XYZ file of C-alpha atoms in Angstrom:
691
model
C -28.477 -22.111 5.132
C -24.644 -22.938 4.988
C -25.500 -25.659 2.935
C -27.709 -23.576 0.504
C -24.982 -21.400 0.522
C -22.429 -24.039 -0.733
C -24.916 -25.539 -2.990
C -25.644 -22.009 -5.131
C -21.676 -21.838 -5.505
C -21.118 -24.972 -7.180
C -24.331 -24.688 -9.668
C -22.987 -21.250 -10.384
C -19.556 -22.347 -10.690
C -20.139 -25.342 -12.849
C -22.363 -22.972 -15.484
C -18.902 -21.281 -16.060
C -16.827 -24.390 -16.395
C -16.843 -25.299 -19.996
C -14.002 -26.345 -22.148
C -11.565 -26.003 -19.441
C -7.736 -26.918 -20.017
C -5.023 -27.204 -17.028
C -1.518 -25.913 -18.420
C 1.332 -27.158 -15.891
C 4.601 -25.689 -16.787
C 8.027 -26.298 -14.630
C 8.894 -23.012 -12.402
C 12.323 -21.736 -12.211
C 13.155 -21.132 -8.484
C 15.092 -18.265 -7.497
C 16.735 -19.271 -4.015
C 18.718 -21.961 -5.558
C 22.287 -21.216 -6.503
C 22.377 -24.418 -8.659
C 19.866 -22.589 -10.900
C 18.009 -26.043 -11.255
C 13.948 -26.227 -11.928
C 11.790 -27.681 -9.165
C 11.417 -31.368 -10.471
C 15.325 -31.344 -10.324
C 15.555 -30.271 -6.807
C 15.858 -33.257 -4.331
C 13.165 -31.374 -2.109
C 11.338 -29.278 -4.422
C 10.249 -25.478 -3.637
C 6.812 -24.457 -3.395
C 6.357 -21.777 -5.595
C 3.559 -18.850 -5.123
C 3.491 -16.282 -8.038
C 1.202 -14.809 -10.854
C -2.531 -14.701 -10.373
C -2.168 -17.523 -7.444
C -0.277 -14.756 -5.636
C -2.737 -11.724 -6.690
C -5.565 -13.682 -4.984
C -3.560 -14.945 -1.975
C -1.899 -11.782 -1.083
C -2.568 -10.174 2.323
C -0.841 -7.792 4.751
C 0.863 -10.262 6.691
C 3.005 -13.092 5.428
C 1.414 -15.718 7.636
C -2.163 -14.904 6.039
C -0.597 -15.016 2.260
C 0.784 -18.506 2.664
C -1.432 -20.010 5.232
C -3.116 -22.504 2.538
C 0.440 -23.852 1.261
C 0.106 -27.142 2.728
C 2.573 -27.087 5.864
C 1.884 -23.636 6.492
C 0.254 -21.885 9.169
C -0.640 -18.386 9.977
C 0.440 -17.109 13.734
C -1.755 -13.859 13.812
C -1.707 -11.135 16.194
C -5.344 -9.665 14.800
C -5.560 -9.380 11.085
C -2.621 -7.601 9.963
C 0.019 -9.465 11.868
C 0.703 -12.810 10.865
C 4.124 -15.123 11.008
C 4.152 -18.175 9.030
C 4.355 -21.904 10.832
C 6.110 -24.241 9.135
C 5.308 -27.729 10.642
C 4.655 -26.493 13.848
C 7.904 -24.176 14.036
C 8.207 -20.804 13.911
C 10.364 -17.785 14.385
C 13.830 -18.628 14.672
C 13.418 -21.810 13.083
C 12.245 -20.234 9.661
C 14.646 -18.147 7.663
C 12.453 -15.290 5.715
C 14.673 -13.711 3.026
C 14.263 -10.700 0.394
C 15.694 -11.817 -2.644
C 17.964 -14.287 -0.828
C 19.264 -11.961 2.129
C 17.846 -12.033 5.383
C 14.812 -9.582 6.048
C 15.929 -7.724 8.968
C 13.298 -7.005 11.947
C 12.425 -8.363 15.399
C 9.593 -10.125 14.181
C 11.055 -13.455 16.271
C 11.224 -11.606 19.585
C 7.445 -11.575 19.804
C 4.106 -12.596 18.112
C 2.652 -9.296 17.764
C 5.794 -8.087 15.725
C 5.322 -7.915 11.965
C 7.599 -9.002 9.578
C 9.338 -6.129 7.988
C 8.683 -6.794 4.564
C 5.048 -6.862 2.385
C 4.412 -9.268 -0.462
C 2.280 -7.283 -2.273
C 4.777 -6.008 -4.741
C 6.405 -9.433 -4.797
C 7.069 -11.205 -8.254
C 6.958 -14.442 -6.178
C 7.376 -16.295 -3.082
C 9.427 -19.460 -2.952
C 9.597 -22.012 -0.080
C 12.835 -24.221 0.009
C 13.273 -26.913 2.110
C 15.857 -29.800 1.679
C 19.432 -29.564 1.550
C 19.246 -26.356 -0.407
C 17.951 -24.601 2.533
C 21.165 -25.215 4.419
C 23.314 -22.359 2.460
C 20.775 -19.729 3.790
C 21.604 -20.487 7.337
C 22.061 -23.524 10.167
C 18.849 -24.204 12.214
C 16.431 -23.335 9.949
C 14.616 -26.558 10.494
C 11.275 -25.204 9.610
C 12.612 -24.159 6.174
C 12.848 -20.876 4.111
C 10.545 -18.215 2.944
C 12.290 -16.071 0.167
C 10.307 -13.273 -1.096
C 11.499 -12.156 -5.079
C 10.865 -8.902 -6.674
C 13.688 -8.703 -8.750
C 14.269 -4.878 -8.020
C 18.391 -5.880 -9.002
C 18.029 -7.728 -12.112
C 20.137 -10.198 -13.782
C 18.733 -9.918 -17.586
C 18.646 -6.884 -19.860
C 15.150 -5.560 -21.647
C 15.089 -2.846 -23.786
C 12.225 -0.675 -23.002
C 9.942 -0.347 -20.486
C 7.471 -2.641 -18.449
C 5.309 -2.421 -15.434
C 2.266 -3.435 -13.201
C -0.534 -1.399 -11.063
C -2.750 -3.420 -8.942
C -5.613 -1.821 -7.294
C -7.892 -3.677 -4.750
C -10.402 -3.215 -2.303
C -12.698 -4.433 0.021
C -12.547 -7.604 2.515
C -13.261 -7.695 6.025
C -11.006 -4.892 7.185
C -12.562 -2.909 4.286
C -8.894 -2.353 2.755
C -7.583 -0.674 0.080
C -4.507 -1.311 -1.431
C -2.430 0.121 -4.420
C 0.777 -1.564 -5.754
C 2.548 -0.349 -8.982
C 6.241 -1.880 -10.313
C 7.838 -0.304 -13.203
C 11.317 -1.404 -15.052
C 12.903 0.368 -17.871
C 15.944 -0.943 -19.648
C 18.726 0.839 -21.887
C 22.363 0.509 -22.723
C 22.700 -2.433 -20.707
C 21.140 -0.928 -17.911
C 18.080 -1.772 -15.975
C 15.935 0.774 -13.615
C 13.267 -0.634 -10.944
C 10.664 1.443 -9.244
C 8.036 -0.198 -7.128
C 5.652 1.442 -4.309
C 2.636 0.313 -2.472
C -0.009 1.498 0.087
C -2.396 -0.292 2.461
C -5.110 1.291 4.142
C -7.858 -1.111 6.261
C -10.535 -0.122 9.057
C -10.776 -2.204 12.205
C -11.818 -5.667 11.519
C -15.318 -6.783 11.243
C -15.560 -10.583 13.071
C -18.638 -12.802 13.301
C -19.732 -12.440 17.196
C -17.501 -11.492 20.030
C -14.047 -11.381 20.086
C -13.362 -13.602 23.157
C -13.933 -17.170 23.306
C -16.556 -19.054 25.378
C -13.494 -21.049 26.831
C -11.424 -17.989 27.901
C -14.515 -16.252 29.219
C -15.276 -19.350 31.319
C -11.588 -19.862 32.747
C -10.201 -16.193 33.221
C -14.050 -14.611 33.682
C -13.046 -11.850 30.940
C -15.785 -10.758 29.430
C -16.498 -12.143 25.635
C -16.717 -8.842 24.126
C -13.640 -7.253 26.134
C -11.644 -6.768 22.744
C -14.917 -5.809 20.615
C -18.377 -7.378 19.208
C -18.589 -7.910 15.517
C -15.925 -5.117 15.114
C -12.485 -6.167 16.543
C -10.658 -3.281 18.243
C -7.821 -1.615 17.337
C -7.296 -3.906 14.390
C -6.755 -1.445 11.325
C -3.487 -1.327 9.464
C -1.544 1.955 7.493
C 1.078 1.077 5.863
C 2.962 2.128 2.464
C 6.656 1.503 0.982
C 8.336 0.924 -2.177
C 11.936 0.327 -3.671
C 14.883 1.705 -6.332
C 16.670 -0.451 -8.122
C 19.574 0.154 -10.623
C 21.530 -2.513 -12.449
C 23.814 -3.082 -15.147
C 23.929 -6.366 -17.294
C 27.133 -7.185 -19.228
C 28.036 -10.349 -21.201
C 28.857 -12.440 -18.194
C 27.510 -11.203 -15.295
C 25.719 -8.176 -13.802
C 25.825 -5.525 -10.875
C 23.288 -3.581 -8.609
C 22.462 -1.492 -6.209
C 18.865 -1.100 -4.359
C 16.902 0.678 -1.331
C 13.923 0.126 0.248
C 11.841 1.120 2.723
C 8.664 -0.351 4.695
C 6.642 1.776 7.026
C 3.860 0.108 8.900
C 1.285 1.206 11.421
C -1.030 -1.108 13.137
C -3.621 -1.119 15.745
C -2.937 -3.785 18.933
C -6.105 -5.622 19.258
C -5.615 -6.378 22.813
C -5.290 -3.102 23.967
C -7.689 -0.760 22.701
C -6.093 2.275 21.222
C -2.444 1.411 21.738
C -0.499 0.943 18.218
C 2.898 -0.405 16.830
C 4.708 1.734 14.262
C 7.564 0.374 12.633
C 10.158 1.565 10.160
C 12.654 -0.677 7.989
C 14.974 0.632 5.692
C 17.262 -2.019 3.674
C 20.030 -1.152 1.031
C 21.428 -4.025 -1.072
C 24.304 -4.708 -3.800
C 24.674 -7.367 -5.859
C 28.007 -8.296 -8.112
C 28.197 -11.628 -10.209
C 30.257 -12.738 -13.198
C 29.966 -15.981 -15.181
C 32.535 -18.399 -16.893
C 35.393 -17.928 -14.660
C 37.399 -20.859 -15.550
C 36.539 -24.063 -16.816
C 35.198 -25.385 -13.573
C 34.010 -21.923 -11.568
C 30.706 -21.452 -13.414
C 29.942 -17.981 -11.486
C 31.172 -15.629 -8.663
C 28.755 -14.068 -6.633
C 28.718 -11.406 -4.047
C 25.984 -9.885 -1.685
C 25.886 -7.138 0.555
C 22.877 -6.246 2.739
C 22.208 -3.685 5.271
C 19.268 -2.936 7.464
C 18.218 -0.366 9.636
C 14.814 -1.126 11.397
C 12.740 0.817 14.431
C 9.816 -0.688 16.024
C 7.682 1.486 18.432
C 4.791 0.342 20.320
C 2.588 3.421 21.266
C 0.373 3.509 24.301
C -3.093 4.912 23.934
C -2.397 8.281 25.446
C 0.337 8.652 22.349
C 3.281 7.669 24.818
C 6.043 5.669 23.366
C 5.750 2.624 25.596
C 8.623 0.336 23.809
C 10.921 1.009 21.348
C 12.989 -1.889 19.558
C 16.192 -1.143 17.604
C 18.356 -3.171 15.254
C 20.757 -2.554 12.480
C 22.092 -5.332 10.694
C 25.025 -6.070 8.034
C 25.508 -9.111 6.116
C 27.778 -10.359 3.647
C 27.720 -13.456 1.214
C 30.418 -14.727 -1.062
C 29.549 -17.700 -3.570
C 31.482 -19.573 -6.060
C 29.235 -21.891 -8.453
C 31.728 -24.520 -9.739
C 32.014 -28.339 -11.075
C 35.483 -29.165 -8.976
C 33.923 -32.541 -7.246
C 31.673 -33.384 -10.053
C 30.112 -33.024 -13.659
C 26.916 -31.790 -11.197
C 27.191 -28.352 -9.984
C 28.244 -27.295 -6.593
C 28.059 -24.252 -4.700
C 30.511 -23.236 -1.624
C 30.232 -19.824 0.137
C 31.038 -17.601 3.108
C 28.249 -15.923 4.813
C 29.257 -13.119 7.167
C 27.290 -10.843 9.380
C 26.982 -8.573 12.252
C 23.586 -7.620 14.228
C 23.172 -4.744 17.075
C 20.148 -4.060 19.136
C 18.800 -1.868 21.405
C 16.128 -1.444 23.698
C 16.111 1.749 25.473
C 12.585 2.960 26.071
C 9.964 1.313 28.391
C 9.820 -1.151 31.267
C 13.075 -3.728 31.185
C 12.625 -6.172 28.740
C 15.605 -7.190 27.528
C 19.559 -6.555 27.549
C 20.973 -4.298 24.337
C 23.569 -6.769 22.434
C 25.232 -7.173 19.809
C 26.363 -10.568 17.590
C 28.720 -11.432 14.778
C 28.179 -14.665 12.881
C 30.315 -16.392 10.154
C 29.465 -19.467 8.114
C 31.364 -21.754 5.721
C 28.488 -23.817 3.581
C 28.812 -26.134 0.373
C 26.276 -27.928 -1.601
C 27.000 -30.370 -3.687
C 25.060 -32.774 -6.269
C 26.238 -36.297 -7.471
C 24.763 -38.419 -9.715
C 25.236 -42.562 -8.644
C 23.721 -44.298 -11.486
C 20.252 -43.763 -11.917
C 19.994 -42.061 -8.321
C 20.765 -38.251 -7.404
C 22.379 -37.311 -4.237
C 22.646 -34.016 -2.875
C 24.621 -32.898 0.115
C 24.821 -29.711 2.290
C 26.999 -28.710 4.847
C 27.321 -25.681 7.011
C 30.019 -24.919 9.751
C 29.106 -21.438 11.647
C 30.185 -19.900 14.454
C 28.161 -16.739 16.650
C 29.280 -14.924 19.383
C 27.151 -12.347 21.448
C 27.889 -9.994 23.528
C 25.323 -8.118 25.866
C 25.149 -5.023 28.040
C 24.576 -5.056 31.660
C 21.040 -5.121 32.484
C 18.185 -4.880 35.469
C 14.804 -6.704 35.143
C 11.222 -5.589 36.356
C 10.145 -8.990 37.477
C 6.968 -7.979 38.832
C 5.120 -7.896 42.376
C 3.981 -11.205 43.987
C 0.464 -10.273 44.784
C -1.801 -7.631 43.209
C -1.794 -4.028 44.226
C -3.734 -0.516 43.552
C -2.258 2.598 41.808
C -0.446 4.639 44.757
C -0.078 1.774 46.634
C 2.995 0.149 46.841
C 3.748 -3.330 45.869
C 5.022 -3.724 49.783
C 2.237 -1.898 51.571
C -0.038 -4.695 49.770
C 1.839 -7.178 51.395
C 3.980 -8.409 48.514
C 7.365 -8.407 47.111
C 8.886 -6.743 44.171
C 11.650 -8.069 42.519
C 14.623 -7.263 40.360
C 17.381 -9.399 38.937
C 20.751 -8.280 37.917
C 22.827 -9.230 35.059
C 26.336 -8.326 34.041
C 27.860 -7.611 30.711
C 27.997 -11.284 29.210
C 29.585 -12.933 26.167
C 28.744 -16.419 24.640
C 30.365 -17.873 21.792
C 28.375 -21.006 19.803
C 29.944 -23.400 17.178
C 27.139 -25.208 15.025
C 27.350 -27.738 12.347
C 24.531 -28.766 9.711
C 24.295 -31.476 7.162
C 21.722 -32.628 4.947
C 21.557 -35.556 2.624
C 19.202 -35.999 -0.038
C 18.399 -38.693 -2.719
C 16.025 -38.630 -5.768
C 14.616 -41.302 -7.261
C 12.679 -42.293 -10.094
C 11.146 -45.436 -9.304
C 8.885 -46.131 -11.943
C 7.844 -44.092 -14.988
C 4.922 -42.857 -12.609
C 6.431 -42.725 -9.092
C 9.129 -40.852 -7.823
C 10.949 -41.164 -4.674
C 12.565 -37.666 -2.395
C 14.427 -38.944 0.734
C 16.081 -36.386 2.909
C 18.160 -36.445 6.349
C 19.743 -33.393 8.199
C 21.336 -33.085 11.117
C 20.654 -29.083 12.175
C 22.097 -27.006 15.313
C 20.993 -23.683 16.034
C 22.433 -20.979 18.638
C 20.196 -19.557 20.712
C 18.677 -16.158 19.757
C 19.412 -13.048 21.305
C 15.712 -12.766 22.958
C 16.045 -16.341 24.102
C 19.479 -15.490 25.896
C 18.827 -12.156 27.560
C 14.994 -11.286 27.795
C 14.175 -11.097 31.448
C 10.839 -8.794 31.836
C 7.208 -7.754 31.130
C 6.256 -7.080 27.210
C 3.197 -5.254 27.681
C 1.970 -5.445 24.342
C 1.506 -9.536 24.868
C 0.468 -9.064 28.619
C 3.287 -11.497 29.629
C 6.305 -11.992 31.544
C 9.273 -13.539 29.440
C 12.316 -14.964 31.254
C 15.168 -15.423 28.833
C 18.564 -18.097 30.211
C 21.932 -17.596 29.427
C 22.547 -20.989 30.333
C 20.800 -22.047 27.449
C 22.564 -24.796 25.313
C 22.134 -24.622 21.388
C 19.281 -26.195 20.085
C 19.893 -29.947 17.975
C 17.823 -31.961 15.593
C 17.938 -34.340 13.311
C 15.283 -35.148 10.658
C 13.952 -37.530 7.992
C 11.325 -36.770 5.846
C 10.354 -38.520 2.549
C 7.989 -37.608 -0.541
C 6.268 -39.981 -2.448
C 4.797 -38.721 -5.705
C 2.808 -40.436 -8.351
C 1.750 -38.489 -11.618
C 0.183 -40.157 -14.748
C -1.179 -37.530 -17.732
C -3.016 -34.772 -15.883
C -3.249 -36.345 -12.659
C -0.814 -36.193 -9.624
C -0.603 -37.202 -6.106
C 2.016 -36.439 -3.485
C 2.353 -37.685 0.749
C 5.238 -36.405 2.617
C 5.404 -38.203 6.031
C 8.355 -36.275 8.373
C 9.727 -36.730 11.674
C 12.483 -34.476 13.851
C 13.950 -35.648 16.701
C 15.350 -32.702 19.225
C 17.528 -33.854 21.547
C 17.721 -30.234 22.436
C 14.655 -27.881 21.747
C 14.422 -24.471 23.215
C 11.090 -24.041 24.327
C 9.009 -21.038 25.538
C 6.748 -22.552 28.164
C 4.148 -21.281 30.451
C 5.413 -21.626 34.262
C 2.258 -21.508 35.434
C 3.527 -18.753 37.677
C 2.221 -14.961 37.541
C 3.953 -11.654 38.230
C 1.425 -8.607 38.927
C 2.031 -5.216 36.862
C -0.124 -2.263 36.458
C -0.661 -1.188 32.821
C -0.317 2.615 31.799
C -3.593 4.382 32.723
C -4.778 1.444 34.913
C -5.821 1.841 38.449
C -5.407 -2.113 39.391
C -2.612 -4.499 38.558
C -2.999 -7.418 36.379
C -1.777 -10.925 36.898
C 0.869 -11.537 33.719
C 1.839 -14.935 33.113
C 5.257 -15.815 33.146
C 6.644 -17.626 30.180
C 10.505 -19.105 30.490
C 12.655 -20.402 27.453
C 14.074 -23.939 28.161
C 16.362 -26.647 26.882
C 13.848 -29.975 26.463
C 13.955 -32.807 24.316
C 11.240 -32.965 21.589
C 9.613 -34.596 18.728
C 7.620 -33.389 15.674
C 6.085 -35.829 12.970
C 3.321 -35.674 10.681
C 2.590 -35.473 7.237
C 1.179 -33.637 3.989
C -0.310 -34.770 1.305
C -1.434 -32.808 -2.295
C -2.811 -33.800 -5.587
C -5.291 -32.749 -8.345
C -6.571 -34.105 -11.937
C -8.280 -33.147 -14.420
C -11.980 -34.559 -15.420
C -11.865 -34.599 -19.194
C -11.924 -30.937 -20.592
C -14.021 -29.304 -17.892
C -12.963 -29.331 -14.348
C -9.425 -29.310 -12.295
C -10.152 -30.698 -8.892
C -7.451 -30.465 -6.112
C -7.189 -32.063 -2.514
C -4.471 -31.076 -0.145
C -3.795 -31.553 3.804
C -1.449 -31.366 6.658
C -1.384 -32.815 10.375
C 1.584 -32.302 12.906
C 2.151 -33.642 15.717
C 4.608 -31.907 18.704
C 5.837 -33.353 22.270
C 7.855 -33.014 24.927
C 9.572 -35.875 25.478
C 9.604 -35.159 29.389
C 6.009 -35.027 29.447
C 2.872 -33.367 27.648
C 2.319 -31.469 24.149
C 4.033 -28.407 23.129
C 1.790 -25.056 22.587
C 0.490 -23.407 19.991
C 0.812 -26.516 17.351
C -1.706 -26.068 14.409
C -4.955 -28.128 14.102
C -5.316 -31.213 11.473
C -6.490 -29.482 8.036
C -7.715 -30.821 4.915
C -9.008 -28.941 1.945
C -9.969 -29.626 -1.262
C -11.033 -27.397 -4.548
C -12.686 -27.283 -7.991
C -11.368 -24.664 -10.609
C -11.360 -24.237 -14.248
C -10.931 -22.070 -17.287
C -12.609 -20.854 -19.791
C -11.433 -18.812 -22.614
C -10.145 -15.699 -20.176
C -12.489 -16.480 -17.098
C -11.260 -18.791 -14.429
C -12.629 -19.557 -11.015
C -11.824 -21.461 -7.698
C -14.067 -22.785 -5.100
C -12.106 -24.016 -2.138
C -13.431 -25.746 1.076
C -11.047 -26.127 4.254
C -11.366 -28.034 7.395
C -9.834 -27.320 10.214
C -10.371 -29.988 13.170
C -10.398 -28.902 16.711
C -6.954 -28.909 18.551
C -7.370 -30.977 21.902
C -3.692 -32.138 21.862
C -2.836 -29.098 24.233
C 0.173 -28.010 26.401
C -0.169 -27.128 29.963
C -1.783 -23.957 30.705
C -3.212 -23.783 27.120
C -7.071 -23.910 26.059
C -8.335 -26.387 23.390
C -9.526 -24.534 20.070
C -12.789 -25.087 18.279
C -12.420 -25.896 14.479
C -14.220 -24.370 11.683
C -15.064 -24.733 8.063
C -13.491 -22.125 5.229
C -15.338 -21.989 2.194
C -13.812 -19.271 -0.135
C -14.610 -18.668 -4.242
C -12.292 -16.479 -6.199
C -12.800 -15.419 -9.968
C -10.915 -13.544 -12.446
C -11.516 -12.337 -16.099
C -8.727 -11.051 -18.621
C -9.698 -8.944 -20.843
C -8.257 -10.152 -24.801
C -6.090 -6.994 -25.079
C -2.589 -7.014 -26.019
C -1.723 -5.119 -22.519
C -3.029 -7.683 -20.095
C -5.809 -6.394 -17.968
C -7.468 -8.611 -15.681
C -10.224 -8.426 -13.110
C -10.854 -10.214 -10.003
C -13.461 -10.816 -7.073
C -12.437 -13.180 -3.930
C -15.246 -13.827 -1.297
C -13.899 -15.464 1.982
C -15.500 -17.058 5.209
C -19.082 -17.518 2.720
C -19.821 -19.551 5.991
C -19.108 -16.412 8.120
C -17.793 -19.326 10.566
C -15.862 -18.162 14.022
C -12.079 -18.616 12.967
C -9.497 -19.234 16.004
C -6.040 -20.657 14.546
C -4.385 -22.489 17.715
C -0.731 -21.295 16.467
C -2.137 -17.648 17.656
C -0.921 -16.404 21.202
C -3.685 -14.602 21.220
C -6.281 -16.719 19.610
C -8.848 -16.614 22.514
C -8.592 -12.994 22.715
C -9.836 -12.435 19.035
C -11.592 -13.360 15.729
C -10.374 -13.877 12.235
C -12.600 -11.578 10.034
C -16.109 -12.708 8.827
C -17.788 -13.327 5.746
C -16.648 -10.674 3.020
C -16.001 -9.692 -0.514
C -12.887 -8.048 -2.246
C -11.898 -7.209 -5.608
C -9.282 -5.621 -7.648
C -7.857 -5.113 -11.301
C -4.407 -5.808 -12.439
C -3.261 -3.535 -15.317
C 0.233 -4.860 -17.312
C 2.303 -2.829 -19.840
C-alpha cells in the first residue's frame, strides 16, 4: 500500500512538472549587524521565508524548523516543540525576536512553549559561527531569529498587507493571520494579529510505545488511542508598531502580546496557560563620522506569566518572569576597511514561582557584556573574529524543597506510616557570580571557481542558568524530580566546524562536519533513583525519576549535508541529511540525542503552479544513555502544492499532505517520546492574499 501511494504521487507530480525553471537569489540576513548577504558570511545563515515558511509554519518553533539540516524538534505533544540544534537545546540556543531575546521559561522544562508564534513572521534565520557571538555567550548551538518588521527601518508610501487562512492537519486546526503596514510622511504604522484553534491530535494507533509498556507496565492507550488526550491548542496574539524614518536613520516603538492555551497530553484534563507581553524601542542613526557608519540602540522589556492548571481547574504551578534588556552598538571601520561592530549588552531578569509544590527558588539575575565582531581581508581570504566578555550575577531567595517519599504510600496514610521517610532540603539566600569569555574566528576561502571552504574555530563559556542552579523538587507536568546544584561550574567548550561547498551552474552541494569538546558540560541526567509523590486527585503515589544537573566532560560531533540540482528545464532535486553523536566522556552516551536523518525531494514549477514531494528517513536510535529506551525510526512522506492566481494583487493557494504513509513517528529528542505519538496522515490547505 505504501509503495502504491508513493508511485501514484510521483506520477501525479510528474504530470504537472513541465517547463520548470529554478530561480536562486541572494537572501538578506537581518540578524547580521555588518549587513552582509548570506554568501559573504563566514558561516551562512539558513533563512526560511516566503512560501517555504508558509508551508512549514506550525504552532511550535521546533515543528516549524525540524526539516532544516541540523535542527530537530523536542516535542511535548503536538503544540509544544523546542528546537534542537546539533543535539543541543534550551540554554545553548538563543531564540530572538527581531534581534532581542524572547522572554520566557522554555529553557526550564520541555513542556514550556516558546513565547512567540512564527505565524506572523516574515522570515526565520538560523545564525552560526562568529556572528552569533554578539547575541550572547555560550550560544554553542546557534541563534534563531524571528523577523516580523514591526519596527520599520525603511519608508514605503501607502498601505500593504497580507492575510493567511489555513485549515486541517492532524489537529484539525484553523489558523488566521493578518498583517498590515501603512506609510505616510515618514511615519510607518504596523499591525498584525493571529489566532490558532486546534482539536486533540489524530494519531496512528496507541499513544504509548511497546518498549515503555514492556518496561514500565503502562497501558498502551494510557494517553489515548487514535486520538491523543489533551493535545489541543487555542492561542492568539498580535503586535502594534510605530516608527519614523528620517534621512539618516529611524526610530520606533512596538508592543506585542502572545496568549497560548494548550493541553498536557501526559495528564488528561490538565492544561497550560501562557501570557506574554513585550515592549521594544529602537533608535538607529547612520554616517556619524568617517569611521562610524551606524549607532544602534535597542531596548526591550518582557512580562511573562505561565500557569499549569490541574484537571479540576486549580492552578498547580505558576511561573512569572520579568526581563529588561538593552543593546548599544557601533558599526565602524576603525581597524580595517571592512566593517566591524562593537557593542554593550545589559540586562536583568526576575523569576518568581509562588504557587504549587516547591520546585525552584525565586531569584533574579543581572548580566553585562562587551562584544565585538571584526572582519579582515588577508590576500584572497576573508577572516571574521568575534569576542565577548560577560559577567552574570545571581541572587536567590531562601528555599525549602519537597524531596518526596522514599517508598510508595496512599492518600490519607502518611509517608512515615508507610515505612518511608519524606525529606526536605533547606537552602539559604545565595549569591553567585560568573565571568565568561567567548572567542571565535572564521575564514572564507575560494579554493577554485567551484569550491568554497568555510572554517570556524570557537571557544565558548556559559554561566549556569537559574534552573540549573536553583531547581530542587517535583515538577508534576513532566513527572520528574529535578535537582540543580549551586556548586555548578560554568560550561566550557571548544568547537571546530568546516563547510565544503561546491556549486556549478544550477548544481550545488555542501557538507559540514563539526566537533565540539566540552571540558565542562552541564548535563541533566537520570540518577536512577526515584521519589514517590501523590498527584492531585489520585489515591496512590507515583514513583518519579530523579534527574540531576552535573558538570561532566562531553563530546559532540557529526555532519550536515545539503545539495540540489536541476534536471534540464523540468525538475529540481534536493537532498539533505544530518547526524550527531554526543558522548559523556565519563562513560556512555548523552540522553535525547536525535537519530540519523536523510531526506530527498523533487520539486518544480509550471507557470504559477509549484509542487514539492519530500521523503525523510529517520533511523532507529540505538545510541542511548542510561535509563533511556531505544527509539524506532520511521519514513515520512509529504507533498505540498501551491498555485498563485495571475493577478496584480497576489492570491495564492496551497495544499499540504503530511505523513502520507501514516507512520508511527517518535522523535528521540522528545522528553516524552514514548508516551505520545506525532500526528497521523493528514491534509491541510489554505489561502494567502497580499495587498
